[in-house]
């Protein structure tokens, strides 16, 4: 049995977000994997640097990394930046260049100190309005994630792209713009505790398609993340991965024959 560590923030932790790690663990095709959840609520890229030695010590076969949402939030929400400073030891608002530098250091360390195959995911949308200012920052960050994958020859998981396509086909109109999420997150937590309202109902009531509070995932959003990871794992174990620009994709039948010649 191979071990997969899912490394990230609250989207990975799956307490105030529907858990894509639980979806993975329940997949019939993935029962020969052991999934370890190493998501921590409110983590930023700098926090993963502080935890990377503990993840390396697990000696996993695969590490998936989904991180950066809180870095983006801290750049556009002064209150959130203060919150992260108080509970996460953030000394200043990082900005996208510093956040991507942190991610680069993380990838370099894990490649040097583990034998794990790494897969970096683009971060999900902030809100569901694709033309909003917060979404523009998400796109800039995700472009940096793609460049890191290309530089270090690691897999790129197109989570954002998958969700953007889903929203284009199925999203509600008008789509909700991200204007902060703290109060909705607290509201969901209280409703879940005292009324047992689930992710799906809360998300629908708030007018979202994939998210619950403009940041965290409902069950459909979690399923999309899990499907991208599952596709990567199955292609990896079959030895049919190639790097196409900056993204790993299954090899075609003709290409596979060429590899075997």
mmCIF file of C-alpha atoms in Angstrom:
data_model
loop_
_atom_site.group_PDB
_atom_site.id
_atom_site.type_symbol
_atom_site.label_atom_id
_atom_site.label_comp_id
_atom_site.label_asym_id
_atom_site.label_seq_id
_atom_site.Cartn_x
_atom_site.Cartn_y
_atom_site.Cartn_z
ATOM 1 C CA UNK A 1 0.000 0.000 0.000
ATOM 2 C CA UNK A 2 1.340 3.404 -0.989
ATOM 3 C CA UNK A 3 1.021 6.526 1.130
ATOM 4 C CA UNK A 4 -0.279 9.848 -0.159
ATOM 5 C CA UNK A 5 0.088 12.953 2.003
ATOM 6 C CA UNK A 6 -2.362 15.742 1.202
ATOM 7 C CA UNK A 7 -0.596 18.920 2.351
ATOM 8 C CA UNK A 8 -2.419 22.221 2.658
ATOM 9 C CA UNK A 9 -4.771 24.490 4.576
ATOM 10 C CA UNK A 10 -8.429 24.315 5.662
ATOM 11 C CA UNK A 11 -9.538 23.308 2.162
ATOM 12 C CA UNK A 12 -7.489 20.154 2.682
ATOM 13 C CA UNK A 13 -8.294 19.787 6.378
ATOM 14 C CA UNK A 14 -11.965 19.424 5.547
ATOM 15 C CA UNK A 15 -13.643 20.708 8.698
ATOM 16 C CA UNK A 16 -15.221 23.940 7.426
ATOM 17 C CA UNK A 17 -14.836 22.689 3.858
ATOM 18 C CA UNK A 18 -16.140 19.470 2.350
ATOM 19 C CA UNK A 19 -13.245 17.004 2.485
ATOM 20 C CA UNK A 20 -11.709 15.969 -0.820
ATOM 21 C CA UNK A 21 -9.367 13.703 1.169
ATOM 22 C CA UNK A 22 -12.348 11.696 2.423
ATOM 23 C CA UNK A 23 -13.637 11.457 -1.147
ATOM 24 C CA UNK A 24 -10.269 10.063 -2.243
ATOM 25 C CA UNK A 25 -10.214 7.532 0.586
ATOM 26 C CA UNK A 26 -13.642 6.236 -0.489
ATOM 27 C CA UNK A 27 -12.794 5.838 -4.181
ATOM 28 C CA UNK A 28 -12.962 2.163 -5.262
ATOM 29 C CA UNK A 29 -9.983 2.630 -7.590
ATOM 30 C CA UNK A 30 -7.803 4.022 -4.797
ATOM 31 C CA UNK A 31 -8.231 1.448 -2.036
ATOM 32 C CA UNK A 32 -4.570 0.475 -2.358
ATOM 33 C CA UNK A 33 -3.557 3.957 -1.182
ATOM 34 C CA UNK A 34 -3.384 5.285 2.353
ATOM 35 C CA UNK A 35 -4.276 8.969 2.503
ATOM 36 C CA UNK A 36 -2.819 11.121 5.271
ATOM 37 C CA UNK A 37 -4.462 14.507 5.785
ATOM 38 C CA UNK A 38 -1.935 17.213 6.634
ATOM 39 C CA UNK A 39 -4.179 20.202 6.145
ATOM 40 C CA UNK A 40 -4.216 22.845 8.884
ATOM 41 C CA UNK A 41 -6.860 25.548 9.135
ATOM 42 C CA UNK A 42 -5.722 29.059 8.144
ATOM 43 C CA UNK A 43 -2.266 27.976 6.974
ATOM 44 C CA UNK A 44 -0.324 30.069 4.479
ATOM 45 C CA UNK A 45 2.629 29.042 2.332
ATOM 46 C CA UNK A 46 5.020 30.117 5.105
ATOM 47 C CA UNK A 47 3.333 27.685 7.504
ATOM 48 C CA UNK A 48 3.898 24.760 5.158
ATOM 49 C CA UNK A 49 7.596 25.627 5.176
ATOM 50 C CA UNK A 50 7.500 25.308 8.956
ATOM 51 C CA UNK A 51 5.805 21.902 8.709
ATOM 52 C CA UNK A 52 7.642 20.416 5.739
ATOM 53 C CA UNK A 53 10.180 18.431 7.785
ATOM 54 C CA UNK A 54 7.361 16.605 9.578
ATOM 55 C CA UNK A 55 5.765 15.720 6.255
ATOM 56 C CA UNK A 56 9.088 14.510 4.869
ATOM 57 C CA UNK A 57 9.528 12.320 7.956
ATOM 58 C CA UNK A 58 6.391 10.386 6.977
ATOM 59 C CA UNK A 59 8.310 9.048 3.953
ATOM 60 C CA UNK A 60 5.271 9.151 1.650
ATOM 61 C CA UNK A 61 5.147 7.890 -1.905
ATOM 62 C CA UNK A 62 3.170 10.904 -3.120
ATOM 63 C CA UNK A 63 2.656 14.420 -1.763
ATOM 64 C CA UNK A 64 -0.120 16.608 -3.127
ATOM 65 C CA UNK A 65 0.085 20.304 -2.291
ATOM 66 C CA UNK A 66 -2.858 22.703 -2.351
ATOM 67 C CA UNK A 67 -1.863 26.000 -0.731
ATOM 68 C CA UNK A 68 -2.008 29.729 -1.357
ATOM 69 C CA UNK A 69 -5.618 30.765 -0.839
ATOM 70 C CA UNK A 70 -4.909 32.427 2.503
ATOM 71 C CA UNK A 71 -1.879 34.184 1.045
ATOM 72 C CA UNK A 72 -4.148 35.783 -1.547
ATOM 73 C CA UNK A 73 -6.756 36.661 1.069
ATOM 74 C CA UNK A 74 -4.113 38.339 3.235
ATOM 75 C CA UNK A 75 -3.136 40.626 0.350
ATOM 76 C CA UNK A 76 -6.666 41.943 -0.198
ATOM 77 C CA UNK A 77 -8.266 41.831 3.272
ATOM 78 C CA UNK A 78 -6.509 43.907 5.982
ATOM 79 C CA UNK A 79 -8.608 42.282 8.719
ATOM 80 C CA UNK A 80 -7.589 38.839 7.498
ATOM 81 C CA UNK A 81 -3.935 39.892 7.412
ATOM 82 C CA UNK A 82 -4.226 40.910 11.073
ATOM 83 C CA UNK A 83 -5.894 37.580 11.875
ATOM 84 C CA UNK A 84 -3.098 35.619 10.211
ATOM 85 C CA UNK A 85 -0.506 37.720 12.011
ATOM 86 C CA UNK A 86 -2.091 36.884 15.365
ATOM 87 C CA UNK A 87 -2.634 33.148 14.920
ATOM 88 C CA UNK A 88 -0.090 32.142 12.270
ATOM 89 C CA UNK A 89 2.947 34.242 13.078
ATOM 90 C CA UNK A 90 2.740 36.209 9.840
ATOM 91 C CA UNK A 91 4.965 39.250 10.301
ATOM 92 C CA UNK A 92 3.821 41.081 7.146
ATOM 93 C CA UNK A 93 1.480 40.708 4.204
ATOM 94 C CA UNK A 94 3.406 38.413 1.879
ATOM 95 C CA UNK A 95 2.268 39.321 -1.629
ATOM 96 C CA UNK A 96 2.267 36.897 -4.525
ATOM 97 C CA UNK A 97 6.051 37.028 -5.232
ATOM 98 C CA UNK A 98 6.888 36.046 -1.652
ATOM 99 C CA UNK A 99 4.184 33.393 -1.540
ATOM 100 C CA UNK A 100 5.452 31.768 -4.716
ATOM 101 C CA UNK A 101 9.012 31.967 -3.386
ATOM 102 C CA UNK A 102 7.799 30.054 -0.314
ATOM 103 C CA UNK A 103 6.178 27.450 -2.545
ATOM 104 C CA UNK A 104 9.377 27.144 -4.549
ATOM 105 C CA UNK A 105 11.383 26.520 -1.367
ATOM 106 C CA UNK A 106 8.833 23.924 -0.277
ATOM 107 C CA UNK A 107 9.043 22.006 -3.545
ATOM 108 C CA UNK A 108 12.843 22.160 -3.609
ATOM 109 C CA UNK A 109 13.071 20.809 -0.058
ATOM 110 C CA UNK A 110 10.624 17.961 -0.602
ATOM 111 C CA UNK A 111 12.328 16.921 -3.826
ATOM 112 C CA UNK A 112 15.697 16.851 -2.091
ATOM 113 C CA UNK A 113 14.660 15.184 1.157
ATOM 114 C CA UNK A 114 11.991 12.699 0.041
ATOM 115 C CA UNK A 115 11.485 10.140 -2.687
ATOM 116 C CA UNK A 116 7.882 11.201 -3.081
ATOM 117 C CA UNK A 117 6.306 12.168 -6.356
ATOM 118 C CA UNK A 118 4.979 15.704 -5.978
ATOM 119 C CA UNK A 119 1.800 17.158 -7.439
ATOM 120 C CA UNK A 120 0.919 20.843 -7.061
ATOM 121 C CA UNK A 121 -2.677 21.941 -7.507
ATOM 122 C CA UNK A 122 -3.848 25.320 -8.671
ATOM 123 C CA UNK A 123 -5.908 26.956 -5.939
ATOM 124 C CA UNK A 124 -9.710 27.121 -6.283
ATOM 125 C CA UNK A 125 -11.607 30.289 -7.178
ATOM 126 C CA UNK A 126 -12.182 33.040 -4.618
ATOM 127 C CA UNK A 127 -15.853 33.665 -5.096
ATOM 128 C CA UNK A 128 -17.458 32.454 -8.309
ATOM 129 C CA UNK A 129 -17.362 35.587 -10.480
ATOM 130 C CA UNK A 130 -14.533 34.863 -12.895
ATOM 131 C CA UNK A 131 -14.067 38.520 -13.905
ATOM 132 C CA UNK A 132 -13.611 39.853 -10.366
ATOM 133 C CA UNK A 133 -10.458 41.468 -8.957
ATOM 134 C CA UNK A 134 -9.857 38.659 -6.407
ATOM 135 C CA UNK A 135 -10.082 36.096 -9.210
ATOM 136 C CA UNK A 136 -7.447 38.000 -11.184
ATOM 137 C CA UNK A 137 -5.027 37.544 -8.267
ATOM 138 C CA UNK A 138 -5.873 33.848 -8.116
ATOM 139 C CA UNK A 139 -5.012 33.546 -11.800
ATOM 140 C CA UNK A 140 -1.662 35.299 -11.281
ATOM 141 C CA UNK A 141 -0.800 32.977 -8.401
ATOM 142 C CA UNK A 142 -1.830 29.883 -10.331
ATOM 143 C CA UNK A 143 0.326 30.939 -13.270
ATOM 144 C CA UNK A 144 3.260 30.999 -10.835
ATOM 145 C CA UNK A 145 2.315 27.501 -9.632
ATOM 146 C CA UNK A 146 2.476 26.286 -13.231
ATOM 147 C CA UNK A 147 5.922 27.822 -13.666
ATOM 148 C CA UNK A 148 7.175 26.109 -10.505
ATOM 149 C CA UNK A 149 5.878 22.785 -11.814
ATOM 150 C CA UNK A 150 7.681 23.324 -15.096
ATOM 151 C CA UNK A 151 10.936 24.311 -13.388
ATOM 152 C CA UNK A 152 10.991 21.365 -10.994
ATOM 153 C CA UNK A 153 9.360 18.826 -13.311
ATOM 154 C CA UNK A 154 6.508 18.020 -10.954
ATOM 155 C CA UNK A 155 2.862 17.361 -11.744
ATOM 156 C CA UNK A 156 0.411 20.226 -12.097
ATOM 157 C CA UNK A 157 -3.177 19.486 -11.060
ATOM 158 C CA UNK A 158 -5.575 21.893 -12.825
ATOM 159 C CA UNK A 159 -8.082 22.322 -9.996
ATOM 160 C CA UNK A 160 -8.839 25.970 -10.793
ATOM 161 C CA UNK A 161 -9.223 25.245 -14.483
ATOM 162 C CA UNK A 162 -11.592 22.352 -13.799
ATOM 163 C CA UNK A 163 -13.713 24.508 -11.505
ATOM 164 C CA UNK A 164 -13.723 27.438 -13.919
ATOM 165 C CA UNK A 165 -15.033 25.160 -16.661
ATOM 166 C CA UNK A 166 -17.691 23.772 -14.332
ATOM 167 C CA UNK A 167 -18.811 27.267 -13.325
ATOM 168 C CA UNK A 168 -18.955 28.348 -16.962
ATOM 169 C CA UNK A 169 -21.281 25.445 -17.734
ATOM 170 C CA UNK A 170 -23.273 25.218 -14.513
ATOM 171 C CA UNK A 171 -22.674 28.329 -12.405
ATOM 172 C CA UNK A 172 -25.409 30.483 -10.964
ATOM 173 C CA UNK A 173 -26.085 33.925 -12.423
ATOM 174 C CA UNK A 174 -25.256 36.441 -11.203
ATOM 175 C CA UNK A 175 -22.161 34.777 -9.775
ATOM 176 C CA UNK A 176 -21.081 35.799 -6.301
ATOM 177 C CA UNK A 177 -17.984 37.971 -5.921
ATOM 178 C CA UNK A 178 -15.558 37.397 -3.048
ATOM 179 C CA UNK A 179 -15.951 40.154 -0.428
ATOM 180 C CA UNK A 180 -14.515 38.256 2.516
ATOM 181 C CA UNK A 181 -15.654 34.989 4.031
ATOM 182 C CA UNK A 182 -15.115 35.084 7.796
ATOM 183 C CA UNK A 183 -18.707 35.764 8.800
ATOM 184 C CA UNK A 184 -20.143 33.168 6.421
ATOM 185 C CA UNK A 185 -17.602 30.609 7.628
ATOM 186 C CA UNK A 186 -18.616 31.249 11.237
ATOM 187 C CA UNK A 187 -22.288 31.102 10.292
ATOM 188 C CA UNK A 188 -21.818 27.750 8.579
ATOM 189 C CA UNK A 189 -19.900 26.323 11.554
ATOM 190 C CA UNK A 190 -22.677 27.376 13.943
ATOM 191 C CA UNK A 191 -25.437 26.051 11.713
ATOM 192 C CA UNK A 192 -23.596 22.773 11.257
ATOM 193 C CA UNK A 193 -23.152 22.410 15.021
ATOM 194 C CA UNK A 194 -26.642 23.422 16.111
ATOM 195 C CA UNK A 195 -28.928 22.605 13.171
ATOM 196 C CA UNK A 196 -26.894 19.969 11.275
ATOM 197 C CA UNK A 197 -27.148 22.007 8.072
ATOM 198 C CA UNK A 198 -24.813 20.403 5.544
ATOM 199 C CA UNK A 199 -22.425 21.876 2.971
ATOM 200 C CA UNK A 200 -24.870 21.417 0.090
ATOM 201 C CA UNK A 201 -27.817 23.212 1.672
ATOM 202 C CA UNK A 202 -25.739 26.068 3.052
ATOM 203 C CA UNK A 203 -23.988 26.551 -0.280
ATOM 204 C CA UNK A 204 -27.258 26.614 -2.208
ATOM 205 C CA UNK A 205 -28.858 29.018 0.255
ATOM 206 C CA UNK A 206 -25.924 31.401 -0.141
ATOM 207 C CA UNK A 207 -26.090 31.275 -3.926
ATOM 208 C CA UNK A 208 -22.931 29.280 -4.664
ATOM 209 C CA UNK A 209 -22.297 26.405 -7.053
ATOM 210 C CA UNK A 210 -18.967 24.959 -5.826
ATOM 211 C CA UNK A 211 -18.201 26.932 -2.672
ATOM 212 C CA UNK A 212 -19.897 27.453 0.678
ATOM 213 C CA UNK A 213 -18.595 30.849 1.768
ATOM 214 C CA UNK A 214 -16.653 32.126 -1.272
ATOM 215 C CA UNK A 215 -13.542 30.195 -0.127
ATOM 216 C CA UNK A 216 -14.276 26.671 1.110
ATOM 217 C CA UNK A 217 -15.699 23.818 -0.932
ATOM 218 C CA UNK A 218 -19.102 22.233 -0.971
ATOM 219 C CA UNK A 219 -19.362 18.551 -1.850
ATOM 220 C CA UNK A 220 -19.328 19.165 -5.589
ATOM 221 C CA UNK A 221 -16.189 21.274 -5.283
ATOM 222 C CA UNK A 222 -14.501 18.628 -3.153
ATOM 223 C CA UNK A 223 -15.403 15.972 -5.711
ATOM 224 C CA UNK A 224 -13.759 17.960 -8.499
ATOM 225 C CA UNK A 225 -10.516 18.269 -6.517
ATOM 226 C CA UNK A 226 -10.571 14.554 -5.712
ATOM 227 C CA UNK A 227 -11.141 13.658 -9.358
ATOM 228 C CA UNK A 228 -8.069 15.620 -10.461
ATOM 229 C CA UNK A 229 -5.924 13.868 -7.856
ATOM 230 C CA UNK A 230 -7.402 10.481 -8.730
ATOM 231 C CA UNK A 231 -6.630 10.957 -12.428
ATOM 232 C CA UNK A 232 -3.043 11.792 -11.568
ATOM 233 C CA UNK A 233 -2.589 8.822 -9.226
ATOM 234 C CA UNK A 234 -4.030 6.299 -11.676
ATOM 235 C CA UNK A 235 -1.947 7.591 -14.571
ATOM 236 C CA UNK A 236 1.157 7.648 -12.372
ATOM 237 C CA UNK A 237 0.812 4.036 -11.249
ATOM 238 C CA UNK A 238 0.332 2.861 -14.820
ATOM 239 C CA UNK A 239 3.531 4.607 -15.861
ATOM 240 C CA UNK A 240 1.744 6.583 -18.536
ATOM 241 C CA UNK A 241 2.603 10.157 -17.634
ATOM 242 C CA UNK A 242 4.402 12.621 -19.777
ATOM 243 C CA UNK A 243 5.060 16.298 -19.270
ATOM 244 C CA UNK A 244 3.149 18.410 -21.744
ATOM 245 C CA UNK A 245 4.384 21.964 -21.250
ATOM 246 C CA UNK A 246 3.790 22.348 -17.512
ATOM 247 C CA UNK A 247 1.123 19.762 -16.844
ATOM 248 C CA UNK A 248 1.165 15.990 -16.550
ATOM 249 C CA UNK A 249 -1.344 14.245 -18.789
ATOM 250 C CA UNK A 250 -2.005 10.602 -19.730
ATOM 251 C CA UNK A 251 0.046 9.321 -22.624
ATOM 252 C CA UNK A 252 -1.837 8.391 -25.781
ATOM 253 C CA UNK A 253 -1.868 4.789 -26.974
ATOM 254 C CA UNK A 254 0.496 5.645 -29.811
ATOM 255 C CA UNK A 255 2.943 7.382 -27.497
ATOM 256 C CA UNK A 256 2.845 4.476 -25.058
ATOM 257 C CA UNK A 257 3.748 2.096 -27.902
ATOM 258 C CA UNK A 258 6.626 4.390 -28.776
ATOM 259 C CA UNK A 259 7.943 4.230 -25.213
ATOM 260 C CA UNK A 260 7.878 0.429 -25.311
ATOM 261 C CA UNK A 261 9.864 0.116 -28.537
#
